[in-house]
Amino acid sequence: MLTNAILVAFALVGLAVLLSFIRLIKGPDMPDRILALDTLYINAIALLILLGIYLRSPLYFEAALLIAVMGFMGTLALSKYLLRGDIME
Amino acid sequence: MLDILLALLILLGSFFTLVGSIGLFKLPDFYMRLHGPTKASTLGVGAILVASAIYFSTQTGHLSLHEILVTLFLFITAPVSAHLMAKAAIHIKVRQIKRTRQTDATK
């Protein structure tokens, strides 16, 4: 029951990753690409947590937390770069 | 019983993650696309993390709080990053369709 649900969830989240990746390549403007990257790292967190439940191992939360922190920093830096032309002034 | 609850939570979470990405893929301009991924980051990842918290709490016997940390962090940072992206889009005057409301800032 749980294993099947996780396999279906893998498929759904994988499709979500694919869609946001297409937006990352296509995205007509820079903010679209930043938004697609933001969505990609959120999808990666979901995939990692699902993998953690699937393999019954609590090891993957640290990686998920690290991706959350670093992804936020990346979004912040890219938006700041578009806004000011410089990351730190 | 617990299995069914966990399966429902996981399916709900992955469904909303997919809805967020479909929104990102299909909606016509940037200000609309900004709405899509918020569903993925709040309800989608939120439900999956709750399922994981319940699973590992029952598995190990003591309370598992890593997930709450990730959820809390995502819930705090999502509005900040959305705000900054919208500000950047307004600043570089990103293209928009006619239906999106024009304001002094986005003209």
Coordinates of C-alpha atoms in Angstrom, one line a residue:
Chain A
M1 CA 0.0 0.0 0.0
L2 CA 2.6 2.5 1.1
T3 CA 5.2 1.3 -1.4
N4 CA 2.7 1.7 -4.3
A5 CA 1.7 5.1 -3.1
I6 CA 5.3 6.2 -3.0
L7 CA 6.0 4.8 -6.5
V8 CA 3.0 6.8 -7.9
A9 CA 4.2 9.8 -6.0
F10 CA 7.7 9.4 -7.5
A11 CA 6.1 9.5 -11.0
L12 CA 4.0 12.6 -10.2
V13 CA 6.9 14.5 -8.7
G14 CA 9.2 13.4 -11.6
L15 CA 6.7 14.8 -14.0
A16 CA 6.7 18.0 -12.0
V17 CA 10.5 18.2 -12.2
L18 CA 10.3 17.6 -16.0
L19 CA 7.7 20.4 -16.4
S20 CA 9.7 23.0 -14.4
F21 CA 12.9 21.9 -16.3
I22 CA 11.2 22.7 -19.6
R23 CA 10.2 26.1 -18.2
L24 CA 13.8 26.6 -17.1
I25 CA 15.1 26.0 -20.6
K26 CA 12.2 27.8 -22.4
G27 CA 11.4 30.6 -20.0
P28 CA 11.3 33.8 -22.0
D29 CA 12.8 36.1 -19.4
M30 CA 15.3 35.9 -16.5
P31 CA 12.7 36.0 -13.7
D32 CA 10.9 33.0 -15.3
R33 CA 14.2 31.0 -15.1
I34 CA 14.7 32.0 -11.4
L35 CA 11.2 30.9 -10.6
A36 CA 11.8 27.6 -12.4
L37 CA 15.0 27.0 -10.4
D38 CA 13.1 27.8 -7.2
T39 CA 10.4 25.2 -8.1
L40 CA 13.1 22.7 -9.1
Y41 CA 14.8 22.8 -5.7
I42 CA 11.4 22.5 -4.0
N43 CA 10.6 19.4 -6.1
A44 CA 14.1 18.0 -5.3
I45 CA 13.2 18.3 -1.6
A46 CA 10.0 16.4 -2.1
L47 CA 11.9 13.7 -4.1
L48 CA 14.5 13.3 -1.4
I49 CA 11.9 13.0 1.4
L50 CA 10.0 10.4 -0.6
L51 CA 13.3 8.5 -1.2
G52 CA 13.9 8.7 2.6
I53 CA 10.5 7.1 3.3
Y54 CA 10.9 4.5 0.5
L55 CA 14.3 3.4 1.8
R56 CA 13.2 3.7 5.4
S57 CA 16.2 5.7 6.3
P58 CA 16.2 9.1 8.1
L59 CA 19.5 10.1 6.6
Y60 CA 18.0 12.2 3.8
F61 CA 16.6 15.1 5.9
E62 CA 20.0 16.7 6.4
A63 CA 20.4 16.8 2.6
A64 CA 16.9 18.2 2.2
L65 CA 17.5 20.9 4.8
L66 CA 20.8 21.8 3.1
I67 CA 19.0 22.0 -0.3
A68 CA 16.3 24.3 1.3
V69 CA 18.9 26.7 2.7
M70 CA 21.1 26.8 -0.3
G71 CA 18.3 27.0 -2.8
F72 CA 16.8 30.0 -0.9
M73 CA 20.3 31.7 -1.0
G74 CA 20.5 31.1 -4.7
T75 CA 17.1 32.6 -5.4
L76 CA 18.0 35.5 -3.2
A77 CA 21.3 36.1 -4.9
L78 CA 19.9 35.8 -8.5
S79 CA 16.9 38.2 -7.7
K80 CA 19.3 40.6 -6.0
Y81 CA 21.5 40.5 -9.1
L82 CA 18.6 41.4 -11.4
L83 CA 17.4 44.1 -9.1
R84 CA 20.8 45.9 -8.6
G85 CA 23.2 44.5 -11.1
D86 CA 25.3 43.4 -8.2
I87 CA 24.8 40.8 -5.4
M88 CA 26.4 42.7 -2.6
E89 CA 27.0 46.4 -2.6
Chain B
M1 CA -4.9 2.2 9.1
L2 CA -1.7 4.2 9.4
D3 CA -0.6 3.0 6.0
I4 CA -3.7 4.4 4.4
L5 CA -3.3 7.8 6.1
L6 CA 0.3 8.0 5.0
A7 CA -0.5 6.9 1.4
L8 CA -3.2 9.6 1.3
L9 CA -0.9 12.3 2.6
I10 CA 1.9 11.3 0.1
L11 CA -0.5 11.2 -2.8
L12 CA -2.0 14.6 -1.8
G13 CA 1.5 16.1 -1.5
S14 CA 2.7 14.8 -4.8
F15 CA -0.5 15.8 -6.6
F16 CA -0.1 19.4 -5.4
T17 CA 3.6 19.4 -6.4
L18 CA 2.5 18.4 -9.9
V19 CA -0.2 21.1 -9.9
G20 CA 2.3 23.7 -9.0
S21 CA 4.6 22.7 -11.8
I22 CA 1.7 22.5 -14.3
G23 CA 0.9 26.1 -13.3
L24 CA 4.5 27.1 -13.8
F25 CA 4.5 25.4 -17.2
K26 CA 1.1 26.5 -18.6
L27 CA 0.2 30.0 -17.3
P28 CA 0.8 32.8 -19.8
D29 CA 3.0 35.4 -18.1
F30 CA 5.4 35.8 -15.3
Y31 CA 3.1 37.4 -12.7
M32 CA 0.6 34.6 -13.2
R33 CA 3.3 31.9 -13.1
L34 CA 4.4 33.3 -9.7
H35 CA 1.2 31.8 -8.3
G36 CA 1.9 28.2 -9.3
P37 CA 4.9 27.0 -7.3
T38 CA 3.6 28.5 -4.0
K39 CA 1.1 25.6 -4.0
A40 CA 4.0 23.1 -4.5
S41 CA 6.1 24.6 -1.7
T42 CA 3.3 24.9 0.9
L43 CA 0.7 22.2 0.5
G44 CA 2.8 19.8 -1.6
V45 CA 6.0 19.5 0.3
G46 CA 4.1 20.3 3.5
A47 CA 1.9 17.2 3.2
I48 CA 4.8 14.9 2.2
L49 CA 6.8 16.2 5.2
V50 CA 3.9 15.6 7.6
A51 CA 3.6 12.0 6.2
S52 CA 7.4 11.5 6.7
A53 CA 7.2 12.9 10.3
I54 CA 4.3 10.5 11.2
Y55 CA 6.1 7.6 9.5
F56 CA 9.5 8.1 11.3
S57 CA 7.8 8.9 14.6
T58 CA 5.9 5.6 14.6
Q59 CA 8.9 3.7 13.2
T60 CA 11.5 4.8 15.8
G61 CA 9.1 5.3 18.7
H62 CA 10.3 8.8 19.6
L63 CA 9.2 12.1 18.0
S64 CA 10.9 13.0 14.7
L65 CA 11.3 16.7 14.4
H66 CA 13.7 17.2 11.4
E67 CA 10.7 17.5 9.0
I68 CA 9.2 20.3 11.0
L69 CA 12.4 22.2 10.6
V70 CA 12.3 21.8 6.8
T71 CA 8.6 22.8 6.7
L72 CA 9.2 25.8 8.9
F73 CA 12.1 26.9 6.8
L74 CA 10.2 26.6 3.6
F75 CA 7.2 28.4 5.0
I76 CA 9.4 31.3 6.1
T77 CA 11.4 31.6 3.0
A78 CA 8.8 31.1 0.3
P79 CA 7.1 34.6 0.6
V80 CA 10.5 36.3 0.8
S81 CA 11.8 34.8 -2.4
A82 CA 8.4 35.3 -4.2
H83 CA 8.5 39.0 -3.1
L84 CA 12.1 39.4 -4.3
M85 CA 11.3 37.7 -7.7
A86 CA 8.3 39.9 -8.2
K87 CA 10.4 43.0 -7.4
A88 CA 13.1 42.0 -9.9
A89 CA 10.4 41.3 -12.6
I90 CA 8.9 44.8 -12.0
H91 CA 12.4 46.3 -12.1
I92 CA 13.4 44.8 -15.4
K93 CA 9.9 45.4 -16.8
V94 CA 9.2 41.8 -17.8
R95 CA 6.8 41.2 -20.6
Q96 CA 3.1 40.7 -19.6
I97 CA -0.1 39.9 -21.4
K98 CA -3.0 42.5 -21.7
R99 CA -5.1 40.8 -19.1
T100 CA -2.6 41.3 -16.3
R101 CA -3.4 44.5 -14.5
Q102 CA -1.1 47.4 -15.4
T103 CA 0.1 49.6 -12.6
D104 CA 2.4 52.6 -12.5
A105 CA 5.3 50.3 -11.5
T106 CA 4.8 47.7 -14.3
K107 CA 4.1 50.0 -17.2

